[in-house]
PDB file of C-alpha atoms in Angstrom:
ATOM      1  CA  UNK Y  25       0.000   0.000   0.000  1.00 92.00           C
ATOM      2  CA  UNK Y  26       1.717   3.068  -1.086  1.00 97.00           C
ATOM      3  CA  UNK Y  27       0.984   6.536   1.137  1.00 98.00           C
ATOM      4  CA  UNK Y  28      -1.769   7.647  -1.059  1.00 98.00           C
ATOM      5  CA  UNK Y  29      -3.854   4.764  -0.569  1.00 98.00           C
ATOM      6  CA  UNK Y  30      -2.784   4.268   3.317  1.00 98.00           C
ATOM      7  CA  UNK Y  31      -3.817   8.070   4.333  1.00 98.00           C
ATOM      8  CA  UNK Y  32      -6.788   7.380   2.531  1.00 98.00           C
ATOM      9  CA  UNK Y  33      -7.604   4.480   4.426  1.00 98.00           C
ATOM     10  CA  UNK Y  34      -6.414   5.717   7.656  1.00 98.00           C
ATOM     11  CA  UNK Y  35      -8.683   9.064   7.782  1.00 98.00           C
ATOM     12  CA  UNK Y  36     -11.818   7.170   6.386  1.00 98.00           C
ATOM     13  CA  UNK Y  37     -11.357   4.393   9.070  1.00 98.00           C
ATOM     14  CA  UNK Y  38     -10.738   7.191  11.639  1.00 98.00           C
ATOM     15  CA  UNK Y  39     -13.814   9.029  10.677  1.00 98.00           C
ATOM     16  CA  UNK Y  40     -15.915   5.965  10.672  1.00 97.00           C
ATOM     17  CA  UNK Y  41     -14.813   5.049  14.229  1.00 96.00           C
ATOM     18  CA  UNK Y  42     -15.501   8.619  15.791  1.00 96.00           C
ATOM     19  CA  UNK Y  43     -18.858   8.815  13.748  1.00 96.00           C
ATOM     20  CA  UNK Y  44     -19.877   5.176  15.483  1.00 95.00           C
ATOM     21  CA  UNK Y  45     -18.836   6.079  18.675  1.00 92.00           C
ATOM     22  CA  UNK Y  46     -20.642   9.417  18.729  1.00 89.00           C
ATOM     23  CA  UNK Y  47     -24.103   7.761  17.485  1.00 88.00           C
ATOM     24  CA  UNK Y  48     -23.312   5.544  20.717  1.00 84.00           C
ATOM     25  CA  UNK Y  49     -23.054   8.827  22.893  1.00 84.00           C
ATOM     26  CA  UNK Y  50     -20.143  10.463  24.283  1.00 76.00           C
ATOM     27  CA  UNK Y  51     -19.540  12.682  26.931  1.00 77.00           C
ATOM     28  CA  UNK Y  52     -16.628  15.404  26.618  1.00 68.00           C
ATOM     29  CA  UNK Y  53     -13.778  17.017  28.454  1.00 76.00           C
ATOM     30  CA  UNK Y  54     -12.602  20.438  28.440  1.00 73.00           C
ATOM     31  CA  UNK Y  55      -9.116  21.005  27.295  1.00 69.00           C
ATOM     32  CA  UNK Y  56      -8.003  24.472  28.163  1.00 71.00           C
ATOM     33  CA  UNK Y  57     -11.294  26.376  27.230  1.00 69.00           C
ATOM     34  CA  UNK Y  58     -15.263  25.618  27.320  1.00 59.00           C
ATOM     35  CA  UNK Y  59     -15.210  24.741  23.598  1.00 62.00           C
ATOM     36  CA  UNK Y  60     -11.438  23.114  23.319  1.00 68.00           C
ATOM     37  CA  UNK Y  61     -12.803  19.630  24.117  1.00 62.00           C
ATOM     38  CA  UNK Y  62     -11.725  15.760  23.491  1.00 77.00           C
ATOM     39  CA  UNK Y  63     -13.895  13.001  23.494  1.00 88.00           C
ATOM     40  CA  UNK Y  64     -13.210   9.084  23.924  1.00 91.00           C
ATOM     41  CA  UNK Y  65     -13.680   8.890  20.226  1.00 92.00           C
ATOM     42  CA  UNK Y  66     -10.452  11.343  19.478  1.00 93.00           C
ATOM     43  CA  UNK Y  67      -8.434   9.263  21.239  1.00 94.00           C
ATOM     44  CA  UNK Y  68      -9.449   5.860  19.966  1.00 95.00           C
ATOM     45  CA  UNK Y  69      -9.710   7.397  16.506  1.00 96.00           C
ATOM     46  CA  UNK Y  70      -6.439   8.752  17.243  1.00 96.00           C
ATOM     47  CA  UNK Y  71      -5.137   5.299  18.301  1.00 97.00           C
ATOM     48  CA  UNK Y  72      -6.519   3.514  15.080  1.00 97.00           C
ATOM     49  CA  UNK Y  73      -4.577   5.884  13.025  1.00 98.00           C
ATOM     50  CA  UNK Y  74      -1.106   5.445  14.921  1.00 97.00           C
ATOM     51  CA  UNK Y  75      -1.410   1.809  15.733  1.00 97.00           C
ATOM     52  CA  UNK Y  76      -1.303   1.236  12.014  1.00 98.00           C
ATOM     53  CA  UNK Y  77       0.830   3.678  11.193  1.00 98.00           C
ATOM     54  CA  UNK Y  78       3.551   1.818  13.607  1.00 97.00           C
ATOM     55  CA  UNK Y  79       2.733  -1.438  12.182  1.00 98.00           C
ATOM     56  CA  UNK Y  80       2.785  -0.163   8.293  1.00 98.00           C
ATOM     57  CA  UNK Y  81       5.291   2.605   8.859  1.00 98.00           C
ATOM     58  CA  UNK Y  82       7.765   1.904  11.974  1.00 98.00           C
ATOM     59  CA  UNK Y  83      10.649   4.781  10.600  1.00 98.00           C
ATOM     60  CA  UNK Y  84       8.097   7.268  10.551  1.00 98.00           C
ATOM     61  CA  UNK Y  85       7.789   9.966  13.310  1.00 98.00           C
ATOM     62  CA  UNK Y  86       4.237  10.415  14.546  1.00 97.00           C
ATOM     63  CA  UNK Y  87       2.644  13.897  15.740  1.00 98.00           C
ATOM     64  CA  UNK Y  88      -0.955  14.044  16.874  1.00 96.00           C
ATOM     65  CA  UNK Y  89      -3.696  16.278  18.460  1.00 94.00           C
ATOM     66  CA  UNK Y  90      -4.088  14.002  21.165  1.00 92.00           C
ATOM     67  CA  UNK Y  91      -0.798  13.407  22.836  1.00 92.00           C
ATOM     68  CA  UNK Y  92       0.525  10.757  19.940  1.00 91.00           C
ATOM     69  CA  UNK Y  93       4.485  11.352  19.544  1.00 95.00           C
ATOM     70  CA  UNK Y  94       7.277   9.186  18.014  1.00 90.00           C
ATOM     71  CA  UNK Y  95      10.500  10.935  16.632  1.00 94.00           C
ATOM     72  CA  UNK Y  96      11.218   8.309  13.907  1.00 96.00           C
ATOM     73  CA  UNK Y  97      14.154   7.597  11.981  1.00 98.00           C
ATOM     74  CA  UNK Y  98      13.077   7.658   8.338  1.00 98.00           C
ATOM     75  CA  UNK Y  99      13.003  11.637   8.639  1.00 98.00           C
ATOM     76  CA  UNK Y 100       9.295  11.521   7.394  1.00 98.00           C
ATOM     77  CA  UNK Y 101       6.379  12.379   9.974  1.00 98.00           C
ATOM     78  CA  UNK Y 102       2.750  11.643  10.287  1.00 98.00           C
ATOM     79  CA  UNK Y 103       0.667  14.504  11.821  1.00 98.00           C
ATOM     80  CA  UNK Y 104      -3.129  13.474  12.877  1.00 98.00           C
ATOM     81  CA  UNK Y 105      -6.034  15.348  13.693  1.00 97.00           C
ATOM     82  CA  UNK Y 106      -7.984  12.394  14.473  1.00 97.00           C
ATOM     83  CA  UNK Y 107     -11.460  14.412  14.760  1.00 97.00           C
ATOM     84  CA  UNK Y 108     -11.137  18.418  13.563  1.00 97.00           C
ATOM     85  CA  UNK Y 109     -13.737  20.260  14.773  1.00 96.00           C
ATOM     86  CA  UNK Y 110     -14.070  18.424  17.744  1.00 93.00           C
ATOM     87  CA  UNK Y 111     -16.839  20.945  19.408  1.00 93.00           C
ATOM     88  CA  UNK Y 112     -19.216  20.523  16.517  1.00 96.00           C
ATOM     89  CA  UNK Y 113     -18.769  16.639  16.034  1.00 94.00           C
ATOM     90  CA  UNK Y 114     -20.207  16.764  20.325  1.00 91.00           C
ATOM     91  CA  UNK Y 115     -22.596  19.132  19.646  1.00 93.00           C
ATOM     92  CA  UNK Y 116     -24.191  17.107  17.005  1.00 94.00           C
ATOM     93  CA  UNK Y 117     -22.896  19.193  14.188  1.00 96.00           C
ATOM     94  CA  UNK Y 118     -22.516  17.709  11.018  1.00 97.00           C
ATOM     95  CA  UNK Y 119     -18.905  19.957   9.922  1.00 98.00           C
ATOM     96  CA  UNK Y 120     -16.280  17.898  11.250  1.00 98.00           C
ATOM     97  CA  UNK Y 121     -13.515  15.661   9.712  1.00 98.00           C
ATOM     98  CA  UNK Y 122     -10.628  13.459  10.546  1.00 98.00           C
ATOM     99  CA  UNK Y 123      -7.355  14.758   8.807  1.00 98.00           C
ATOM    100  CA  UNK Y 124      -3.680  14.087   8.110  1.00 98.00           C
ATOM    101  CA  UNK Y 125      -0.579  15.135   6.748  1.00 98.00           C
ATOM    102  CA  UNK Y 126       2.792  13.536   5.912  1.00 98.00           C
ATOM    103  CA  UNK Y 127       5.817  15.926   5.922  1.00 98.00           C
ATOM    104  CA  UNK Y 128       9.786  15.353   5.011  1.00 98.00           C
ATOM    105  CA  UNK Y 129      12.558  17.351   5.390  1.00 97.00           C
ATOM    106  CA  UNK Y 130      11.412  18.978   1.967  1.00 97.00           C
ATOM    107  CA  UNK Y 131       7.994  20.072   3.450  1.00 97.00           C
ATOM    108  CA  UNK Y 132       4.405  18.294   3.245  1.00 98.00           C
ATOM    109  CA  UNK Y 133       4.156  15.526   1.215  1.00 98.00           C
ATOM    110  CA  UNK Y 134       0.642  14.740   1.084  1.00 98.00           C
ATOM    111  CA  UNK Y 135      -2.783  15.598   2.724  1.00 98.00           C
ATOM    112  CA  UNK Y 136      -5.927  13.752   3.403  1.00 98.00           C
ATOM    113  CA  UNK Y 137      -9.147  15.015   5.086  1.00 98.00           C
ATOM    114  CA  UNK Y 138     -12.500  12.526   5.521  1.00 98.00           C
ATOM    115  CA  UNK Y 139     -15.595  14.099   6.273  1.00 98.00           C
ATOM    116  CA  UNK Y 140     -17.835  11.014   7.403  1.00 97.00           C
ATOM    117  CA  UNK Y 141     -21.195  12.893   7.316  1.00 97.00           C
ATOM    118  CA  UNK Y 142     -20.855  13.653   3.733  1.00 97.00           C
ATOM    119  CA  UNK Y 143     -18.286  10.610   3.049  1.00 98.00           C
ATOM    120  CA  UNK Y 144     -16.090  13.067   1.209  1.00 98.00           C
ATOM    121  CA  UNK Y 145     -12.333  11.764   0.825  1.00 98.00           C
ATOM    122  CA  UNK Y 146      -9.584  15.163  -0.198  1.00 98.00           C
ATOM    123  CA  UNK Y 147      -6.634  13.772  -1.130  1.00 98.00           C
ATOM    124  CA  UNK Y 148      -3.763  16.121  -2.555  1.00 98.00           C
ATOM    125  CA  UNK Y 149      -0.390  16.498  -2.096  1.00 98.00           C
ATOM    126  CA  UNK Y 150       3.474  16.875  -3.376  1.00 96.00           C
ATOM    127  CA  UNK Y 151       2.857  14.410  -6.279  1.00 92.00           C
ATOM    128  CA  UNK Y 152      -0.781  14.423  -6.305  1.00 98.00           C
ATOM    129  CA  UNK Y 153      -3.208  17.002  -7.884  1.00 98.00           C
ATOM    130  CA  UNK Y 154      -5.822  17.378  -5.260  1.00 98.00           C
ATOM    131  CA  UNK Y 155      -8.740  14.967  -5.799  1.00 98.00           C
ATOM    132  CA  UNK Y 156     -12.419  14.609  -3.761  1.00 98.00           C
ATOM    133  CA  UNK Y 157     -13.731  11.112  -4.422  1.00 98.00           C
ATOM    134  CA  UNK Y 158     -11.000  10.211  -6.860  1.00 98.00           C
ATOM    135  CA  UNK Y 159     -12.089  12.793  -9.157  1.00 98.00           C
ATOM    136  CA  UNK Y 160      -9.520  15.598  -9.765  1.00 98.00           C
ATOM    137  CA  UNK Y 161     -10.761  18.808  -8.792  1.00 98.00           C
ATOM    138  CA  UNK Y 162     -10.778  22.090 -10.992  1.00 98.00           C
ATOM    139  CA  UNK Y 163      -7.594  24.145 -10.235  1.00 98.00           C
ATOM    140  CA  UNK Y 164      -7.713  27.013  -8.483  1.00 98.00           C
ATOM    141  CA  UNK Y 165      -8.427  30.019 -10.606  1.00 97.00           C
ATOM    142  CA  UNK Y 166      -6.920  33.961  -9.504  1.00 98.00           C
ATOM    143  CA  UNK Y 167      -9.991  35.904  -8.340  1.00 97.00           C
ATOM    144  CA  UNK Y 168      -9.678  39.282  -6.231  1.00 98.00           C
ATOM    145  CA  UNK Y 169     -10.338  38.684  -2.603  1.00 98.00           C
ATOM    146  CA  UNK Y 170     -13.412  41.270  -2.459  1.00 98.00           C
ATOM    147  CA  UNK Y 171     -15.383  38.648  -4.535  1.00 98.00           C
ATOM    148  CA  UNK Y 172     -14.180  35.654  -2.049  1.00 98.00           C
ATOM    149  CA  UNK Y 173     -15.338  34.586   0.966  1.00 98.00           C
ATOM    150  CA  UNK Y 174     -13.683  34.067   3.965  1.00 98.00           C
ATOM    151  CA  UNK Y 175     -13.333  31.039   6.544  1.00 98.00           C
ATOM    152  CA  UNK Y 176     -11.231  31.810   9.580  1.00 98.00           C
ATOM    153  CA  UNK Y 177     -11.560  31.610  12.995  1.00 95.00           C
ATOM    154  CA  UNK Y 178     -10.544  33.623  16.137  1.00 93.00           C
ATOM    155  CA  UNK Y 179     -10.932  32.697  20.010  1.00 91.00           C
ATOM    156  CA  UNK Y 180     -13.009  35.197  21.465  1.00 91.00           C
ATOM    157  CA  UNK Y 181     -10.267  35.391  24.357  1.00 91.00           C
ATOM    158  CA  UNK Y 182      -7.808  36.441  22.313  1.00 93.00           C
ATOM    159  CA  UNK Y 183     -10.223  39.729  20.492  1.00 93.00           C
ATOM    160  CA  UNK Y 184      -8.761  41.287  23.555  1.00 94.00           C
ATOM    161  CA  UNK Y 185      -4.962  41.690  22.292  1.00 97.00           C
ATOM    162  CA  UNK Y 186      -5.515  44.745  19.853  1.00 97.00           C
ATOM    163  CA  UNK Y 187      -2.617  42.982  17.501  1.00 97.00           C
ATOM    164  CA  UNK Y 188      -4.954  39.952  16.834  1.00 97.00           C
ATOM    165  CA  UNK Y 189      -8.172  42.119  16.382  1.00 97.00           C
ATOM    166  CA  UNK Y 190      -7.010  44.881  14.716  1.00 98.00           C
ATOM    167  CA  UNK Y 191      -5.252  42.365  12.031  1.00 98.00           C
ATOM    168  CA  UNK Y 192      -8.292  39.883  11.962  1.00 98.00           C
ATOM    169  CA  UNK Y 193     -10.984  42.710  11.430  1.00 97.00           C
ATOM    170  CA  UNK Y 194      -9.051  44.256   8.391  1.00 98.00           C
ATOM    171  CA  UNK Y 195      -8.689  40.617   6.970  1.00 98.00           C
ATOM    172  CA  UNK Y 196     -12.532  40.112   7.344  1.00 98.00           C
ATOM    173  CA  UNK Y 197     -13.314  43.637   6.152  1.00 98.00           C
ATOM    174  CA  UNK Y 198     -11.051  42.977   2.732  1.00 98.00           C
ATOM    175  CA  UNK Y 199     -13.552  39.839   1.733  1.00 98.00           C
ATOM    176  CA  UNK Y 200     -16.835  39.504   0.312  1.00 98.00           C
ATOM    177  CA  UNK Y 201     -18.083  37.647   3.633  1.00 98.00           C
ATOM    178  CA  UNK Y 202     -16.617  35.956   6.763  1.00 98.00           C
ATOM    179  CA  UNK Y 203     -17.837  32.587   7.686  1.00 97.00           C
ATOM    180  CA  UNK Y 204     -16.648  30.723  10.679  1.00 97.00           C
ATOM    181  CA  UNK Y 205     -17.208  26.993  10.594  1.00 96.00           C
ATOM    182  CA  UNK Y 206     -15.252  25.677  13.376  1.00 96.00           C
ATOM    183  CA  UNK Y 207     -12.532  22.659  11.431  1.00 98.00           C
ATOM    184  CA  UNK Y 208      -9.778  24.190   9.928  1.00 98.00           C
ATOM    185  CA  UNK Y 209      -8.841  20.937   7.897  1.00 98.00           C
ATOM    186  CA  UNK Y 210     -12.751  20.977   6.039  1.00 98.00           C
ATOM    187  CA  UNK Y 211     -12.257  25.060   5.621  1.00 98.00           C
ATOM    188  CA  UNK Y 212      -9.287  23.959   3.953  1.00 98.00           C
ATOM    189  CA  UNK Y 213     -10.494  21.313   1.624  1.00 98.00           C
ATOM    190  CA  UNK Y 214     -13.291  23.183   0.853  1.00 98.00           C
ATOM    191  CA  UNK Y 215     -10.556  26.028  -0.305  1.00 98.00           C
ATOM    192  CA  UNK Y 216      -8.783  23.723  -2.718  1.00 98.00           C
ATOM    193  CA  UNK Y 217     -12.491  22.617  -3.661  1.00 98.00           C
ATOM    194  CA  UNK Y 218     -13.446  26.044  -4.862  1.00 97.00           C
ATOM    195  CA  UNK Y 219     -16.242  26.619  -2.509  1.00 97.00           C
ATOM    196  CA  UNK Y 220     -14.617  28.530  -0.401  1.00 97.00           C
ATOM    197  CA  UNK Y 221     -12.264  31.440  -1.668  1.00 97.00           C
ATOM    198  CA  UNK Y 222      -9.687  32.203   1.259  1.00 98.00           C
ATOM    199  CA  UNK Y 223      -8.731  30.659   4.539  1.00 98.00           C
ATOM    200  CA  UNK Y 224      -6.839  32.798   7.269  1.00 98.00           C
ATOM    201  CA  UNK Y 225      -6.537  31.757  11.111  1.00 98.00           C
ATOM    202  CA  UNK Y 226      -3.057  32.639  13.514  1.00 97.00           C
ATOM    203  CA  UNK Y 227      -1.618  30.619  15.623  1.00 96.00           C
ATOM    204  CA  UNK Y 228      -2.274  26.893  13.825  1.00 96.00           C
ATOM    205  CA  UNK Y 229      -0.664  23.803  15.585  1.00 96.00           C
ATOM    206  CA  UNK Y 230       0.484  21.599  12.568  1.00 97.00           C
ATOM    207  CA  UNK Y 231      -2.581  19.615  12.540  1.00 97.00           C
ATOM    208  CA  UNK Y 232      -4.870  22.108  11.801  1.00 97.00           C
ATOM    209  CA  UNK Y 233      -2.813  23.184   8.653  1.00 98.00           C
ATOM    210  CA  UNK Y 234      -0.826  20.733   6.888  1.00 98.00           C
ATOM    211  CA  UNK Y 235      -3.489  18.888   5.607  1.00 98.00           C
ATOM    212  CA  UNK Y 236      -5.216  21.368   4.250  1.00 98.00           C
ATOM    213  CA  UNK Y 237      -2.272  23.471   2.986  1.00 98.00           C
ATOM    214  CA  UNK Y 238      -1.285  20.161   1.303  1.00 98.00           C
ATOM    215  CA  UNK Y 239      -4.765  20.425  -0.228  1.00 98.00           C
ATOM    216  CA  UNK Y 240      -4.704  23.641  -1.287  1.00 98.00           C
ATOM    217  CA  UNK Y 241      -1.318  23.850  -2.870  1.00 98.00           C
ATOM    218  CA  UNK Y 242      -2.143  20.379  -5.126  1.00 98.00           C
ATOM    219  CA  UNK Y 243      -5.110  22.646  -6.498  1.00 98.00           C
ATOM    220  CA  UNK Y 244      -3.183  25.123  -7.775  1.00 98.00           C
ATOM    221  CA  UNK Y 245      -3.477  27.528  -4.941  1.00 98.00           C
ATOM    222  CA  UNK Y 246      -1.232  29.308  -2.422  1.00 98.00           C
ATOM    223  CA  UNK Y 247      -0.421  28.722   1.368  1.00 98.00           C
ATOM    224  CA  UNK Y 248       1.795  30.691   3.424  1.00 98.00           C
ATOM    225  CA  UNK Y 249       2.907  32.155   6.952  1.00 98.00           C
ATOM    226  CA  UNK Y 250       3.680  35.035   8.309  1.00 98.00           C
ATOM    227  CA  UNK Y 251       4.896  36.308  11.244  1.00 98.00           C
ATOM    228  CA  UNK Y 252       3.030  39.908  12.194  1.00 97.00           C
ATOM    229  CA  UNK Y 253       2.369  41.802  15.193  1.00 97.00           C
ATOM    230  CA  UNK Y 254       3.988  39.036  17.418  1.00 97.00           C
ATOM    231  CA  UNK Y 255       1.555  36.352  15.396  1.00 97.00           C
ATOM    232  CA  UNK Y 256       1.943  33.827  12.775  1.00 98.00           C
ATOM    233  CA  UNK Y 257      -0.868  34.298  10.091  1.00 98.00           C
ATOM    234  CA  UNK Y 258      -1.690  31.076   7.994  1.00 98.00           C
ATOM    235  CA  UNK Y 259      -3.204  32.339   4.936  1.00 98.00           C
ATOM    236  CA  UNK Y 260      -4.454  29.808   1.895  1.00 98.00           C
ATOM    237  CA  UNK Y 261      -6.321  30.237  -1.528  1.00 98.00           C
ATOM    238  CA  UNK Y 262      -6.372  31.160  -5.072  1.00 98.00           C
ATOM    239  CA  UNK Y 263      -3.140  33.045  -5.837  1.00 98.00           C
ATOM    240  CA  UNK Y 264      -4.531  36.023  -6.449  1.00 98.00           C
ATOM    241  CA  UNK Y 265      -6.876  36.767  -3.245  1.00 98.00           C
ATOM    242  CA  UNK Y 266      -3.747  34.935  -1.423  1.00 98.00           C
ATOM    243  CA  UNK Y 267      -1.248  38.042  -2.467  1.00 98.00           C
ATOM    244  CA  UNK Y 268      -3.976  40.996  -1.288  1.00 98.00           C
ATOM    245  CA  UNK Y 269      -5.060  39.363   1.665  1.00 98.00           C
ATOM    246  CA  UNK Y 270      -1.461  39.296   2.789  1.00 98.00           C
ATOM    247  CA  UNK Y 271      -1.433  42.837   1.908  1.00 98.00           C
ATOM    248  CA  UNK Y 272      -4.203  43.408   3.866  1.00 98.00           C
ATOM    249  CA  UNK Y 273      -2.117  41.388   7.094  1.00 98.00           C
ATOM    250  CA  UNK Y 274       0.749  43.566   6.731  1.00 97.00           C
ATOM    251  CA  UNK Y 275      -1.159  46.934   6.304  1.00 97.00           C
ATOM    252  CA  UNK Y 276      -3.205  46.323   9.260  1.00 96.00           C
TER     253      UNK Y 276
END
């Protein structure tokens, strides 16, 4: 099984597992905020995905949401988001994925995001032209960011530092409408899918972005970060909206 076909089967098995185990009911935990949470169904998803990953990739490092680590020796590494959007898969939300991303010491090799609720399968990556279903998906075409929308996300703890608000506002205020879904990783595929036009959010752990950057760039789009006002910006879409909203970032 080569790594296409393996992260394909790992996030659609993962996504399977934490959509069985919520129908069964689950209770939740807070992490370090009312709606950072884990479930039982992270972790064992979680587990799934790095048990066979260990057994079908021992030289591989492992990173994951959960607490999953492993330094490897093959200078590749896994990193798992076993369930993104973790408030709105408890809350009985159907916008919620499992997601993963294999990096080298060249960068990301490959993404994959599952959504089971829809049963769209992203797959994109170095090698790969992004695909949804096995179909090959349209690349991304340059369209000005006032005719895009926006997916992002902010904390509402951290609208208090004036370098996050200030910075987010003028990003939302540059686009043709803001829309905050809660999963980072089906923002992202739905970026490299066309449906969405632009994806900006600071302060990403790796989980929340590589799989979608990987997505995003195997479209044809662009994915960067930058450092601004004492934050790193992720910023992803179409070239063309990509260059003025970081424009926008720096201006602000």
């Amino acid at each position: 099984m080569d790594d296409l076909e393996l992260a394909t089967a790992l996030v659609s098995e993962a996504g399977a597992l934490a959509a069985l185990m919520r129908a069964d009911g689950l209770s939740a935990e807070q992490k370090t905020s009312v709606s950072d949470v884990v479930t039982a169904a992270d972790r064992a998803a979680e587990d799934l995905v790095t048990s066979t990953l260990e057994r079908l990739r021992p030289a591989d490092g492992l990173l994951g949401e959960e607490g999953a680590q492993h330094d490897g020796t093959s200078g590749r590494r896994w990193v798992i988001d076993p369930v993104d959007g973790t408030y709105n898969f408890f809350s009985g939300l159907a916008y919620w994925c499992s997601a993963l991303a294999l990096e080298d010491a060249d960068g990301t090799v490959l993404g994959a995001v599952h959504q089971p609720v829809t049963g769209e399968t992203w797959l994109g990556g170095r090698d790969h032209p992004t695909t949804l279903d096995g179909v090959p998906v349209a690349p991304l075409a340059d369209r000005p960011l006032s005719e895009c929308s926006l997916a992002t996300y902010v904390h509402p703890s951290t609208l208090a530092d004036p370098d996050v608000r200030e910075v987010w506002l003028a990003l939302v205020q540059a686009s043709a409408t803001p829309r905050v879904l809660g999963s980072g990783s089906c923002d992202l595929a739905g970026v490299a899918g066309g449906r969405v036009g632009v994806w900006a959010q600071h302060s990403c752990p790796d989980w929340d972005w590589l799989p979608g950057q990987a997505l995003v760039r195997a479209a044809g789009g662009r994915a960067e970060v930058v450092e601004h006002r004492g934050h790193r910006w992720h910023v992803a879409g179409n070239p063309q909206a990509v260059a003025e909203l970081l424009d926008v970032l720096r201006r602000a």
